[in-house]
Amino acid sequence: EIAYDLRSDTHAGTPTIAIIRYIISEAATAPAHDLMIHDVTCAFLHASMEGEAPIALLLPQGLAPEGCVAVLHRALYGTRRASYLWGEKISTDLTGSDGGFKRTVGCGQFYVHEAKGLKVAVHGDDFLSTGPSDSLRWFDGFIRKAFKVKYGVRLGPGQTLEGGFLGRTLRFHPGWGYEYCPSRLHIDNAAKKAGVEGSNPVAAPGVRDHGAVLSDALDLLEPAERDRYVSATGSLIYLSVDRYDIQYV
């Protein structure tokens, strides 16, 4: 596949972190609502290439007669439209007569089922949903019939207490509510790159305990150390999306 031109129809949007938090908040505050997580395997292969420009594959020697090629009938990872086609496959199934969902205008991967009280956010091949018990039971059966699900868990009273979503950990504490835990991986990566795994914390970034502010510290680093610092800081920026308390330090 050759990218001959710039196209805007090859991208599938993802819900913002605000929508993820909204669904968790809905599960925590709405009466008799639980939280449910699904992870679909081989997601792009669910989407058909019907109506798309043909894509030919060069096959390994011995897999087909010499000179023959394969033509894709399903979206394949690495092709330009695969992500978009998968997003449209989700929309077709969820908003069809069997699904009954409405696709929201503000976010194309956030769906609402008004009759069943369901709200579903789709991030790539990960689904996060909330709703009443019977509705979640129906949706679990629906999504397993429509797609190949490799992981599914339901959090709430009398259900599983912990599940993973987009590298984060979601926990349900009986009598208290839901806990949203950012990925520890970003912290570990930043500490490892900076060589400070065993260090003790300080009151504020860039400040020695009872010392002066190190405002010029970056300029004093060697190029390799500076690059490592910038990379580690990038990990912490990703972490700050989930941590309001460190977003503006």
mmCIF file of C-alpha atoms in Angstrom:
data_model
loop_
_atom_site.group_PDB
_atom_site.id
_atom_site.type_symbol
_atom_site.label_atom_id
_atom_site.label_comp_id
_atom_site.label_asym_id
_atom_site.label_seq_id
_atom_site.Cartn_x
_atom_site.Cartn_y
_atom_site.Cartn_z
ATOM 1 C CA GLU A 1 0.000 0.000 0.000
ATOM 2 C CA ILE A 2 1.485 3.342 -1.071
ATOM 3 C CA ALA A 3 0.445 6.673 0.451
ATOM 4 C CA TYR A 4 0.015 8.738 -2.717
ATOM 5 C CA ASP A 5 -1.863 11.590 -1.067
ATOM 6 C CA LEU A 6 -2.779 13.153 2.250
ATOM 7 C CA ARG A 7 -6.103 11.864 3.523
ATOM 8 C CA SER A 8 -8.219 12.707 6.528
ATOM 9 C CA ASP A 9 -10.336 9.539 6.471
ATOM 10 C CA THR A 10 -7.746 7.149 7.886
ATOM 11 C CA HIS A 11 -8.080 8.043 11.558
ATOM 12 C CA ALA A 12 -10.436 6.749 14.248
ATOM 13 C CA GLY A 13 -10.870 9.111 17.181
ATOM 14 C CA THR A 14 -10.607 8.060 20.812
ATOM 15 C CA PRO A 15 -12.628 9.321 23.783
ATOM 16 C CA THR A 16 -10.992 11.924 25.993
ATOM 17 C CA ILE A 17 -9.951 11.065 29.528
ATOM 18 C CA ALA A 18 -12.870 13.249 30.679
ATOM 19 C CA ILE A 19 -15.334 10.762 29.135
ATOM 20 C CA ILE A 20 -13.591 7.838 30.840
ATOM 21 C CA ARG A 21 -13.902 9.642 34.154
ATOM 22 C CA TYR A 22 -17.532 10.472 33.413
ATOM 23 C CA ILE A 23 -18.388 6.789 32.939
ATOM 24 C CA ILE A 24 -16.651 5.864 36.197
ATOM 25 C CA SER A 25 -18.463 8.709 37.960
ATOM 26 C CA GLU A 26 -21.790 7.513 36.533
ATOM 27 C CA ALA A 27 -21.126 4.004 37.846
ATOM 28 C CA ALA A 28 -20.300 5.412 41.274
ATOM 29 C CA THR A 29 -23.279 7.769 41.605
ATOM 30 C CA ALA A 30 -26.191 6.336 39.585
ATOM 31 C CA PRO A 31 -28.401 3.910 41.544
ATOM 32 C CA ALA A 32 -27.629 0.197 40.991
ATOM 33 C CA HIS A 33 -25.033 0.849 38.268
ATOM 34 C CA ASP A 34 -21.905 -1.258 37.771
ATOM 35 C CA LEU A 35 -18.803 -0.824 35.652
ATOM 36 C CA MET A 36 -17.771 -3.253 32.901
ATOM 37 C CA ILE A 37 -14.590 -3.647 30.829
ATOM 38 C CA HIS A 38 -14.082 -5.596 27.597
ATOM 39 C CA ASP A 39 -10.950 -6.069 25.491
ATOM 40 C CA VAL A 40 -11.450 -7.284 21.916
ATOM 41 C CA THR A 41 -8.724 -9.382 20.291
ATOM 42 C CA CYS A 42 -7.774 -9.138 16.584
ATOM 43 C CA ALA A 43 -9.949 -6.028 16.483
ATOM 44 C CA PHE A 44 -9.165 -4.757 12.975
ATOM 45 C CA LEU A 45 -9.866 -8.153 11.408
ATOM 46 C CA HIS A 46 -13.541 -7.736 12.349
ATOM 47 C CA ALA A 47 -13.817 -4.918 9.786
ATOM 48 C CA SER A 48 -14.543 -5.717 6.149
ATOM 49 C CA MET A 49 -12.596 -4.302 3.204
ATOM 50 C CA GLU A 50 -15.730 -4.316 1.039
ATOM 51 C CA GLY A 51 -15.902 -1.130 -1.001
ATOM 52 C CA GLU A 52 -12.261 -0.268 -0.273
ATOM 53 C CA ALA A 53 -9.449 0.054 -2.782
ATOM 54 C CA PRO A 54 -7.928 -3.440 -3.192
ATOM 55 C CA ILE A 55 -4.744 -4.172 -1.253
ATOM 56 C CA ALA A 56 -2.523 -7.007 -2.492
ATOM 57 C CA LEU A 57 -0.198 -8.994 -0.255
ATOM 58 C CA LEU A 58 3.060 -10.603 -1.342
ATOM 59 C CA LEU A 59 2.966 -14.071 0.198
ATOM 60 C CA PRO A 60 5.923 -16.017 1.627
ATOM 61 C CA GLN A 61 7.532 -18.507 -0.721
ATOM 62 C CA GLY A 62 5.739 -21.841 -0.717
ATOM 63 C CA LEU A 63 2.442 -20.475 0.596
ATOM 64 C CA ALA A 64 0.980 -19.944 -2.882
ATOM 65 C CA PRO A 65 1.901 -20.662 -6.518
ATOM 66 C CA GLU A 66 4.721 -18.497 -7.809
ATOM 67 C CA GLY A 67 3.533 -15.119 -9.096
ATOM 68 C CA CYS A 68 0.295 -15.167 -7.076
ATOM 69 C CA VAL A 69 -0.674 -12.519 -4.529
ATOM 70 C CA ALA A 70 -3.381 -12.350 -1.874
ATOM 71 C CA VAL A 71 -6.102 -9.700 -1.729
ATOM 72 C CA LEU A 72 -7.275 -8.456 1.661
ATOM 73 C CA HIS A 73 -10.901 -9.092 2.540
ATOM 74 C CA ARG A 74 -10.472 -7.873 6.131
ATOM 75 C CA ALA A 75 -8.767 -4.788 7.566
ATOM 76 C CA LEU A 76 -5.211 -5.550 8.601
ATOM 77 C CA TYR A 77 -2.951 -3.892 11.165
ATOM 78 C CA GLY A 78 -0.511 -1.576 9.414
ATOM 79 C CA THR A 79 -2.793 -0.572 6.538
ATOM 80 C CA ARG A 80 -3.877 3.053 6.360
ATOM 81 C CA ARG A 81 -7.625 2.621 6.785
ATOM 82 C CA ALA A 82 -7.637 -0.234 9.312
ATOM 83 C CA SER A 83 -8.234 1.933 12.382
ATOM 84 C CA TYR A 84 -10.985 3.922 10.673
ATOM 85 C CA LEU A 85 -12.720 0.791 9.345
ATOM 86 C CA TRP A 86 -12.666 -0.806 12.794
ATOM 87 C CA GLY A 87 -14.254 2.320 14.268
ATOM 88 C CA GLU A 88 -16.981 2.237 11.645
ATOM 89 C CA LYS A 89 -17.537 -1.497 12.238
ATOM 90 C CA ILE A 90 -18.153 -0.737 15.920
ATOM 91 C CA SER A 91 -20.574 2.019 14.980
ATOM 92 C CA THR A 92 -22.468 -0.194 12.515
ATOM 93 C CA ASP A 93 -22.951 -2.958 15.079
ATOM 94 C CA LEU A 94 -23.758 -0.758 18.078
ATOM 95 C CA THR A 95 -26.170 1.563 16.255
ATOM 96 C CA GLY A 96 -27.817 -1.208 14.214
ATOM 97 C CA SER A 97 -31.212 -2.719 14.961
ATOM 98 C CA ASP A 98 -29.702 -5.332 17.291
ATOM 99 C CA GLY A 99 -27.664 -2.763 19.211
ATOM 100 C CA GLY A 100 -29.915 0.265 19.505
ATOM 101 C CA PHE A 101 -27.162 2.653 20.607
ATOM 102 C CA LYS A 102 -26.783 6.265 19.520
ATOM 103 C CA ARG A 103 -23.357 7.551 18.506
ATOM 104 C CA THR A 104 -22.711 10.890 20.160
ATOM 105 C CA VAL A 105 -21.877 13.918 18.041
ATOM 106 C CA GLY A 106 -19.154 15.316 20.288
ATOM 107 C CA CYS A 107 -17.177 12.064 20.421
ATOM 108 C CA GLY A 108 -17.550 9.407 17.741
ATOM 109 C CA GLN A 109 -16.442 6.614 20.079
ATOM 110 C CA PHE A 110 -18.899 7.358 22.888
ATOM 111 C CA TYR A 111 -22.266 5.592 22.639
ATOM 112 C CA VAL A 112 -25.486 5.884 24.614
ATOM 113 C CA HIS A 113 -28.392 3.440 24.821
ATOM 114 C CA GLU A 114 -31.235 5.500 26.236
ATOM 115 C CA ALA A 115 -33.735 2.651 26.652
ATOM 116 C CA LYS A 116 -31.300 0.445 28.578
ATOM 117 C CA GLY A 117 -29.491 3.243 30.403
ATOM 118 C CA LEU A 118 -26.085 2.220 29.020
ATOM 119 C CA LYS A 119 -23.083 4.404 28.292
ATOM 120 C CA VAL A 120 -20.097 2.944 26.423
ATOM 121 C CA ALA A 121 -16.710 4.439 25.548
ATOM 122 C CA VAL A 122 -14.489 2.707 22.993
ATOM 123 C CA HIS A 123 -10.752 3.301 22.947
ATOM 124 C CA GLY A 124 -9.223 1.206 20.156
ATOM 125 C CA ASP A 125 -10.125 -2.362 21.108
ATOM 126 C CA ASP A 126 -11.036 -1.540 24.733
ATOM 127 C CA PHE A 127 -14.633 -0.961 25.836
ATOM 128 C CA LEU A 128 -15.663 0.699 29.123
ATOM 129 C CA SER A 129 -19.364 0.697 29.964
ATOM 130 C CA THR A 130 -21.765 1.434 32.779
ATOM 131 C CA GLY A 131 -25.443 0.821 33.332
ATOM 132 C CA PRO A 132 -28.002 -1.153 35.359
ATOM 133 C CA SER A 133 -27.286 -4.817 36.091
ATOM 134 C CA ASP A 134 -29.678 -6.329 33.539
ATOM 135 C CA SER A 135 -28.513 -3.932 30.836
ATOM 136 C CA LEU A 136 -24.864 -4.775 31.435
ATOM 137 C CA ARG A 137 -25.691 -8.472 31.271
ATOM 138 C CA TRP A 138 -27.383 -7.870 27.910
ATOM 139 C CA PHE A 139 -24.435 -5.808 26.623
ATOM 140 C CA ASP A 140 -21.930 -8.458 27.686
ATOM 141 C CA GLY A 141 -23.790 -11.008 25.575
ATOM 142 C CA PHE A 142 -24.151 -8.571 22.693
ATOM 143 C CA ILE A 143 -20.461 -7.641 22.479
ATOM 144 C CA ARG A 144 -19.316 -11.258 22.806
ATOM 145 C CA LYS A 145 -21.586 -12.195 19.915
ATOM 146 C CA ALA A 146 -20.427 -9.301 17.733
ATOM 147 C CA PHE A 147 -16.673 -9.467 18.448
ATOM 148 C CA LYS A 148 -14.028 -11.868 19.699
ATOM 149 C CA VAL A 149 -13.523 -10.827 23.327
ATOM 150 C CA LYS A 150 -10.323 -11.909 25.075
ATOM 151 C CA TYR A 151 -10.988 -10.144 28.387
ATOM 152 C CA GLY A 152 -14.170 -9.139 30.136
ATOM 153 C CA VAL A 153 -14.752 -8.147 33.737
ATOM 154 C CA ARG A 154 -17.529 -6.489 35.693
ATOM 155 C CA LEU A 155 -16.853 -4.328 38.738
ATOM 156 C CA GLY A 156 -19.354 -3.518 41.450
ATOM 157 C CA PRO A 157 -21.191 -4.925 44.478
ATOM 158 C CA GLY A 158 -21.013 -8.707 44.405
ATOM 159 C CA GLN A 159 -18.794 -8.584 41.292
ATOM 160 C CA THR A 160 -15.049 -8.526 40.630
ATOM 161 C CA LEU A 161 -13.196 -5.891 42.653
ATOM 162 C CA GLU A 162 -10.405 -4.997 40.201
ATOM 163 C CA GLY A 163 -9.861 -4.698 36.456
ATOM 164 C CA GLY A 164 -7.490 -3.130 33.941
ATOM 165 C CA PHE A 165 -8.316 -0.508 31.309
ATOM 166 C CA LEU A 166 -5.760 1.250 29.060
ATOM 167 C CA GLY A 167 -2.945 0.408 31.446
ATOM 168 C CA ARG A 168 -4.826 1.894 34.400
ATOM 169 C CA THR A 169 -6.218 -0.111 37.287
ATOM 170 C CA LEU A 170 -9.879 0.307 38.258
ATOM 171 C CA ARG A 171 -10.912 -0.937 41.696
ATOM 172 C CA PHE A 172 -14.245 -1.220 43.454
ATOM 173 C CA HIS A 173 -14.246 -0.825 47.236
ATOM 174 C CA PRO A 174 -17.503 -2.092 48.836
ATOM 175 C CA GLY A 175 -19.193 0.616 50.826
ATOM 176 C CA TRP A 176 -16.907 3.296 49.413
ATOM 177 C CA GLY A 177 -16.879 3.391 45.610
ATOM 178 C CA TYR A 178 -14.480 3.219 42.680
ATOM 179 C CA GLU A 179 -10.777 3.958 42.638
ATOM 180 C CA TYR A 180 -9.010 5.041 39.446
ATOM 181 C CA CYS A 181 -5.284 4.295 39.559
ATOM 182 C CA PRO A 182 -2.908 5.761 36.937
ATOM 183 C CA SER A 183 -0.347 3.487 35.349
ATOM 184 C CA ARG A 184 2.626 2.908 37.632
ATOM 185 C CA LEU A 185 4.680 2.235 34.521
ATOM 186 C CA HIS A 186 5.115 5.952 33.773
ATOM 187 C CA ILE A 187 6.556 6.562 37.246
ATOM 188 C CA ASP A 188 8.894 3.577 37.032
ATOM 189 C CA ASN A 189 10.079 4.538 33.536
ATOM 190 C CA ALA A 190 10.800 8.139 34.534
ATOM 191 C CA ALA A 191 12.654 7.071 37.696
ATOM 192 C CA LYS A 192 14.714 4.513 35.778
ATOM 193 C CA LYS A 193 15.685 6.969 33.029
ATOM 194 C CA ALA A 194 16.706 9.541 35.623
ATOM 195 C CA GLY A 195 18.568 6.940 37.694
ATOM 196 C CA VAL A 196 16.641 7.775 40.869
ATOM 197 C CA GLU A 197 14.744 4.537 41.597
ATOM 198 C CA GLY A 198 15.773 4.528 45.275
ATOM 199 C CA SER A 199 15.533 8.258 45.901
ATOM 200 C CA ASN A 200 13.457 9.943 48.590
ATOM 201 C CA PRO A 201 10.766 12.476 47.620
ATOM 202 C CA VAL A 202 11.056 16.245 48.072
ATOM 203 C CA ALA A 203 8.383 18.827 48.787
ATOM 204 C CA ALA A 204 8.321 20.232 45.234
ATOM 205 C CA PRO A 205 9.971 19.502 41.866
ATOM 206 C CA GLY A 206 13.300 21.194 41.145
ATOM 207 C CA VAL A 207 13.899 22.137 44.756
ATOM 208 C CA ARG A 208 16.550 20.840 47.117
ATOM 209 C CA ASP A 209 15.338 20.122 50.633
ATOM 210 C CA HIS A 210 15.865 23.470 52.374
ATOM 211 C CA GLY A 211 17.885 24.599 49.322
ATOM 212 C CA ALA A 212 17.727 26.917 46.354
ATOM 213 C CA VAL A 213 15.589 26.439 43.268
ATOM 214 C CA LEU A 214 17.509 24.675 40.466
ATOM 215 C CA SER A 215 16.123 26.820 37.666
ATOM 216 C CA ASP A 216 19.251 26.452 35.515
ATOM 217 C CA ALA A 217 19.792 22.718 36.104
ATOM 218 C CA LEU A 218 18.851 21.660 32.558
ATOM 219 C CA ASP A 219 21.464 23.971 31.024
ATOM 220 C CA LEU A 220 24.158 22.386 33.205
ATOM 221 C CA LEU A 221 23.530 18.844 31.975
ATOM 222 C CA GLU A 222 25.538 17.066 29.329
ATOM 223 C CA PRO A 223 23.600 16.462 26.057
ATOM 224 C CA ALA A 224 23.000 12.760 26.806
ATOM 225 C CA GLU A 225 21.775 13.554 30.322
ATOM 226 C CA ARG A 226 19.594 16.363 29.011
ATOM 227 C CA ASP A 227 17.951 14.027 26.474
ATOM 228 C CA ARG A 228 17.357 11.417 29.167
ATOM 229 C CA TYR A 229 15.752 14.077 31.386
ATOM 230 C CA VAL A 230 13.465 15.237 28.576
ATOM 231 C CA SER A 231 12.403 11.621 27.890
ATOM 232 C CA ALA A 232 11.701 10.948 31.565
ATOM 233 C CA THR A 233 9.720 14.183 31.826
ATOM 234 C CA GLY A 234 7.600 13.035 28.876
ATOM 235 C CA SER A 235 6.621 9.920 30.842
ATOM 236 C CA LEU A 236 5.508 12.104 33.731
ATOM 237 C CA ILE A 237 3.481 14.300 31.387
ATOM 238 C CA TYR A 238 1.511 11.190 30.347
ATOM 239 C CA LEU A 239 1.052 10.366 34.033
ATOM 240 C CA SER A 240 -0.224 13.871 34.777
ATOM 241 C CA VAL A 241 -3.244 13.280 32.532
ATOM 242 C CA ASP A 242 -4.533 11.034 35.327
ATOM 243 C CA ARG A 243 -3.109 13.033 38.228
ATOM 244 C CA TYR A 244 -4.640 16.476 38.698
ATOM 245 C CA ASP A 245 -2.343 17.127 41.659
ATOM 246 C CA ILE A 246 0.811 17.173 39.475
ATOM 247 C CA GLN A 247 -0.500 18.664 36.241
ATOM 248 C CA TYR A 248 0.693 22.202 36.922
ATOM 249 C CA VAL A 249 3.887 21.708 38.918
#
